[in-house]
Amino acid sequence: MKARLRKRYGRVLTAFRQPSRAGVVSIITVGAATAIVLWQLHPSLLLANTTATGGDTGAHVALPAYMKAHLLNHLRLTGWSPEWFAGFPVFTFYFPLPSLMIALVSYLIPYNIAFKLVTVLGSLTLPLAAWAFGRLFGARRPVPECLAVATLPFLFDQTYQILGGNIASTLAGEYAFSLSLSIAFVFLGLVSRGMQTGRHRASAALLLALCVLAHVVPAFYAAAGAVVITLMSPSWRRLRWSVTVGMTSLALVAFWMLPFVAEIRYTSNMGWVNVTNYVHRLFPEYRWWVLVLAVIGALGAVVWKEKVGIFLAIMAGISVLGFRFAPQSKLYNARLLPFWVVSEYLLAGFGFAFLATSCIQLWRRSSRGVAGESRSGSGTEGNVLPSGAKRAVPGAVSVPLAALVLGCAAVLVPLTVGMPASLLTRNQGVLAPAKSYVSSWVNWNYTGYQGKPAYREYSSLMRTMARLGKRYGCGRAMWEYSSSLNRFGTTEALMLLPYWTHGCIDSMEGLLFESSATTPYHFINQAQLSAHPDYAMVGLPYPPLQVTQGVEHLQMLGVRYFMASSKVVRAAAARDPALTLVAKSGPWRYPPGSYGGTYTWDIYLVHDSSTVVGLHTQPVVARGVAVGGRAWQQASLSWYDDPARWSVLMAASGPSSWPRVSRSDAHPPVRSVRYAQVSHIVTSSDTIRFHVNVTGTPVLVKTSYFPNWQASGARGPWRVMPNLMVVIPTSRSVVLHYGYTPVDLVGSAITLIGLACTAWIARRRSYGFGGEPDVG
């Protein structure tokens, strides 16, 4: 055992005892690049105990906190959250790893600090990941060091601000993408090393699984890269190595992946249209020098026969093709653009390494020529050179010297121009270094909600809602949207109502739009109840401002509170008999500026909005409508927009006694049923309990439908339009619980098998591809 550990880790231990000069250069270069990123992220703000805000980040705060409070104690990473969209499956269609890391770290340090540190982890580790990628690939020095430095202009690139990978995207909320991207590069380096040695199958499988659980889009890049690496040196043994890694990693994530794939029909398609300005997106004019270096890098890779450069060139080409020819689908083609950009920058780093090394080699040769001529011409002997003659730079020093120069440049460039010089803007026809946006964005995000001038208003509003919850009961709140909400730090600030009220007041709008099939109906309501709605979901039949009908929709979805802020909506709400004013917040006055003005919140109690009610008429089953997906959404929107049809609920399925009708039937049969009085409604994070005075008659549960809901003391639940549930009680006491489906159980069983396989692969002795026995 000791011999095996010495064989595996001996070089690492030796390097720590006495690092070589090249190792010192690597440490300096990677450390400098990482320090630049950390410096730009303001460590003092990262360590300040403030609640992060800014873009989607300001709403992401709620997710790890919910996992910590309601999922981990049930040994779950996915589950149900009632906090957004009248309930939605949390982490079923989003990525649990970053939130898990934040939740675990928050046991050791304050939650706010843990959140900030994990959200910037991907950006901080990308230089190290790129260096490890190059080293594991077996690239000659200074290529790995240049790859690490090349991540800096990528991280500070501002050609896009939300798609993922760069710091702008991380600050906007795509921190999961950044973390997954760093893992992807280490994985790809490990695949290359595995192709050479036959080792690291277990480590590679674990890394790919972590990449998927961090963010699935970079995992596509990682998987495609693994295929490319395998095909670059094809053999049956390498193919077997790759298949083993791929199958094991799929097994490891099956607990999450199988439900994701099986239940994706219960998600929403935001309708974002693929971008078509391909040339502008791929080749912005101020990034021309990166493209030139990338072309040099591709040519240099061929000259050197360096696999890492050839691989990056292939991946750049694949990224371009994917971006250009991706079909219109839920995967927005612009999400593939970061892979082209990062491949381009890394290939440019390789090109710089090629140029620097070539120049040093030419200098060495010319210096040797001068020295040789001097010795032959003067008759000198040995190492004696005439005065003024230059000695050749020793080969052991020349290449690390180039890397050291790169490391120094990485430190000096941001100090002199404020950011990497790749960010150029055109001012009156002249290209000049752009002003760094990172510092201001970091300051905005990490001073937190507490650092905003409008924090007194925000804090007061949250306290007011918490008091209302205690007085009138907990429940859902619908708030009027306005872009001026950014005065709180983000327009999504009110999504944190459940976070600040400890789960008492839920927000109808949430962050993970695609994760809920209730999302379209919320945005219909937002258009009816906001003076300046967002229209975030493309292709919906948005109505004009209609407060009365909007309130009726709130009653349908079981919304208890309505928060109005604009004068026109407040005036309309004051006239609506279905609303009762229960609190005010404001007026809050701000000096002239971006959000200057006066803001007042009127908070209303919505009548007749109980979350569980008996029905007066029997539901009908819509024929020819899929239980999920676009077909259901279109049929449901048609029903949702027509108040004349609301008296009869249309279901996706149901008992044989329910009539079957066409989905467009405006006059379905109306069959009266005995009305069940519902009482003692109690809800928790994953349970709904209530009592009825009669059994055998349908009851509407105004919570979003999902297949994991299971009823005890009732038949059902069945999905009804728009996205709610109906049960038929068989007992006076009914319990609905968010449990496990067969897909969940199968996925968990496969993951357990995957863990066993990973342990077996890690311990199994195998033969390296060169025929030398090694540890697998």
Short mmCIF file of N, CA and C in Angstrom, two decimals, residues 629-686:
data_model
loop_
_atom_site.label_atom_id
_atom_site.label_comp_id
_atom_site.label_asym_id
_atom_site.label_seq_id
_atom_site.Cartn_x
_atom_site.Cartn_y
_atom_site.Cartn_z
N GLY A 629 -46.24 20.09 -21.92
CA GLY A 629 -45.64 20.63 -23.12
C GLY A 629 -46.44 21.76 -23.73
N ARG A 630 -46.05 22.16 -24.94
CA ARG A 630 -46.65 23.31 -25.61
C ARG A 630 -48.14 23.11 -25.90
N ALA A 631 -48.56 21.88 -26.24
CA ALA A 631 -49.97 21.64 -26.56
C ALA A 631 -50.85 21.96 -25.35
N TRP A 632 -50.44 21.50 -24.18
CA TRP A 632 -51.19 21.81 -22.96
C TRP A 632 -51.18 23.31 -22.69
N GLN A 633 -50.04 23.94 -22.85
CA GLN A 633 -49.94 25.38 -22.56
C GLN A 633 -50.86 26.18 -23.47
N GLN A 634 -50.90 25.87 -24.77
CA GLN A 634 -51.75 26.61 -25.69
C GLN A 634 -53.23 26.43 -25.36
N ALA A 635 -53.62 25.18 -25.08
CA ALA A 635 -55.02 24.94 -24.72
C ALA A 635 -55.37 25.63 -23.41
N SER A 636 -54.46 25.58 -22.47
CA SER A 636 -54.71 26.17 -21.16
C SER A 636 -54.77 27.69 -21.22
N LEU A 637 -53.92 28.30 -22.02
CA LEU A 637 -53.96 29.76 -22.18
C LEU A 637 -55.29 30.20 -22.77
N SER A 638 -55.79 29.43 -23.74
CA SER A 638 -57.10 29.75 -24.33
C SER A 638 -58.19 29.70 -23.27
N TRP A 639 -58.14 28.70 -22.42
CA TRP A 639 -59.12 28.58 -21.33
C TRP A 639 -58.91 29.69 -20.30
N TYR A 640 -57.68 29.99 -19.97
CA TYR A 640 -57.36 30.97 -18.93
C TYR A 640 -57.80 32.38 -19.30
N ASP A 641 -57.77 32.68 -20.58
CA ASP A 641 -58.11 34.03 -21.05
C ASP A 641 -59.61 34.22 -21.28
N ASP A 642 -60.43 33.19 -21.04
CA ASP A 642 -61.86 33.27 -21.31
C ASP A 642 -62.65 33.03 -20.03
N PRO A 643 -63.06 34.10 -19.33
CA PRO A 643 -63.79 33.92 -18.05
C PRO A 643 -65.08 33.12 -18.19
N ALA A 644 -65.67 33.11 -19.39
CA ALA A 644 -66.91 32.37 -19.57
C ALA A 644 -66.71 30.86 -19.41
N ARG A 645 -65.47 30.38 -19.51
CA ARG A 645 -65.21 28.95 -19.44
C ARG A 645 -64.75 28.51 -18.04
N TRP A 646 -64.58 29.44 -17.13
CA TRP A 646 -63.98 29.09 -15.85
C TRP A 646 -64.89 28.26 -14.94
N SER A 647 -66.19 28.25 -15.21
CA SER A 647 -67.09 27.52 -14.31
C SER A 647 -66.88 26.01 -14.37
N VAL A 648 -66.28 25.52 -15.46
CA VAL A 648 -66.00 24.10 -15.60
C VAL A 648 -64.50 23.92 -15.82
N LEU A 649 -63.86 23.22 -14.92
CA LEU A 649 -62.42 22.98 -15.06
C LEU A 649 -62.16 21.92 -16.12
N MET A 650 -61.10 22.13 -16.90
CA MET A 650 -60.69 21.15 -17.91
C MET A 650 -59.45 20.44 -17.39
N ALA A 651 -59.51 19.12 -17.43
CA ALA A 651 -58.45 18.30 -16.85
C ALA A 651 -57.69 17.56 -17.93
N ALA A 652 -56.45 17.18 -17.59
CA ALA A 652 -55.65 16.36 -18.51
C ALA A 652 -56.11 14.91 -18.48
N SER A 653 -56.60 14.46 -17.34
CA SER A 653 -57.13 13.10 -17.19
C SER A 653 -58.03 13.10 -15.97
N GLY A 654 -58.70 11.98 -15.74
CA GLY A 654 -59.59 11.91 -14.60
C GLY A 654 -60.40 10.65 -14.60
N PRO A 655 -61.30 10.49 -13.65
CA PRO A 655 -62.14 9.29 -13.58
C PRO A 655 -62.99 9.13 -14.83
N SER A 656 -63.42 7.93 -15.08
CA SER A 656 -64.24 7.66 -16.26
C SER A 656 -65.57 8.37 -16.22
N SER A 657 -66.01 8.78 -15.03
CA SER A 657 -67.29 9.48 -14.90
C SER A 657 -67.21 10.93 -15.37
N TRP A 658 -66.01 11.47 -15.52
CA TRP A 658 -65.88 12.84 -16.00
C TRP A 658 -66.08 12.85 -17.52
N PRO A 659 -66.88 13.77 -18.05
CA PRO A 659 -67.10 13.83 -19.49
C PRO A 659 -65.81 14.12 -20.25
N ARG A 660 -65.72 13.59 -21.48
CA ARG A 660 -64.60 13.87 -22.37
C ARG A 660 -65.08 14.85 -23.43
N VAL A 661 -64.33 15.95 -23.61
CA VAL A 661 -64.73 17.00 -24.54
C VAL A 661 -63.52 17.45 -25.34
N SER A 662 -63.78 18.19 -26.39
CA SER A 662 -62.71 18.81 -27.17
C SER A 662 -62.08 19.93 -26.35
N ARG A 663 -60.78 20.13 -26.55
CA ARG A 663 -60.08 21.16 -25.77
C ARG A 663 -60.59 22.55 -26.08
N SER A 664 -61.19 22.75 -27.25
CA SER A 664 -61.70 24.07 -27.64
C SER A 664 -63.19 24.21 -27.39
N ASP A 665 -63.80 23.23 -26.73
CA ASP A 665 -65.24 23.26 -26.48
C ASP A 665 -65.56 24.40 -25.52
N ALA A 666 -66.26 25.42 -26.03
CA ALA A 666 -66.61 26.56 -25.19
C ALA A 666 -67.82 26.31 -24.33
N HIS A 667 -68.54 25.20 -24.58
CA HIS A 667 -69.74 24.90 -23.81
C HIS A 667 -69.73 23.44 -23.38
N PRO A 668 -68.81 23.06 -22.52
CA PRO A 668 -68.77 21.67 -22.05
C PRO A 668 -69.99 21.39 -21.16
N PRO A 669 -70.33 20.13 -20.96
CA PRO A 669 -71.48 19.82 -20.10
C PRO A 669 -71.24 20.28 -18.66
N VAL A 670 -72.26 20.91 -18.10
CA VAL A 670 -72.17 21.42 -16.73
C VAL A 670 -72.95 20.47 -15.83
N ARG A 671 -72.25 19.73 -15.00
CA ARG A 671 -72.87 18.77 -14.09
C ARG A 671 -72.58 19.22 -12.66
N SER A 672 -73.62 19.57 -11.97
CA SER A 672 -73.46 20.03 -10.59
C SER A 672 -73.09 18.87 -9.68
N VAL A 673 -72.26 19.15 -8.70
CA VAL A 673 -71.84 18.16 -7.71
C VAL A 673 -72.04 18.76 -6.33
N ARG A 674 -72.12 17.89 -5.36
CA ARG A 674 -72.28 18.36 -3.99
C ARG A 674 -71.03 19.14 -3.57
N TYR A 675 -71.24 20.29 -3.01
CA TYR A 675 -70.12 21.16 -2.63
C TYR A 675 -69.50 20.69 -1.32
N ALA A 676 -68.18 20.56 -1.33
CA ALA A 676 -67.45 20.13 -0.14
C ALA A 676 -66.87 21.36 0.56
N GLN A 677 -67.22 21.53 1.82
CA GLN A 677 -66.64 22.62 2.60
C GLN A 677 -65.26 22.17 3.12
N VAL A 678 -64.27 23.01 2.87
CA VAL A 678 -62.89 22.68 3.23
C VAL A 678 -62.49 23.51 4.44
N SER A 679 -61.81 22.89 5.37
CA SER A 679 -61.35 23.58 6.58
C SER A 679 -60.01 23.02 7.03
N HIS A 680 -59.42 23.67 8.04
CA HIS A 680 -58.17 23.22 8.66
C HIS A 680 -57.06 23.00 7.60
N ILE A 681 -56.90 24.00 6.73
CA ILE A 681 -55.86 23.90 5.71
C ILE A 681 -54.51 24.21 6.34
N VAL A 682 -53.59 23.27 6.21
CA VAL A 682 -52.23 23.44 6.76
C VAL A 682 -51.24 23.05 5.67
N THR A 683 -50.32 23.93 5.37
CA THR A 683 -49.32 23.65 4.34
C THR A 683 -47.93 23.74 4.92
N SER A 684 -47.03 22.97 4.35
CA SER A 684 -45.61 23.04 4.69
C SER A 684 -44.83 23.02 3.38
N SER A 685 -43.53 22.81 3.48
CA SER A 685 -42.72 22.86 2.28
C SER A 685 -43.10 21.79 1.26
N ASP A 686 -43.58 20.63 1.71
CA ASP A 686 -43.90 19.56 0.79
C ASP A 686 -45.18 18.81 1.13
#
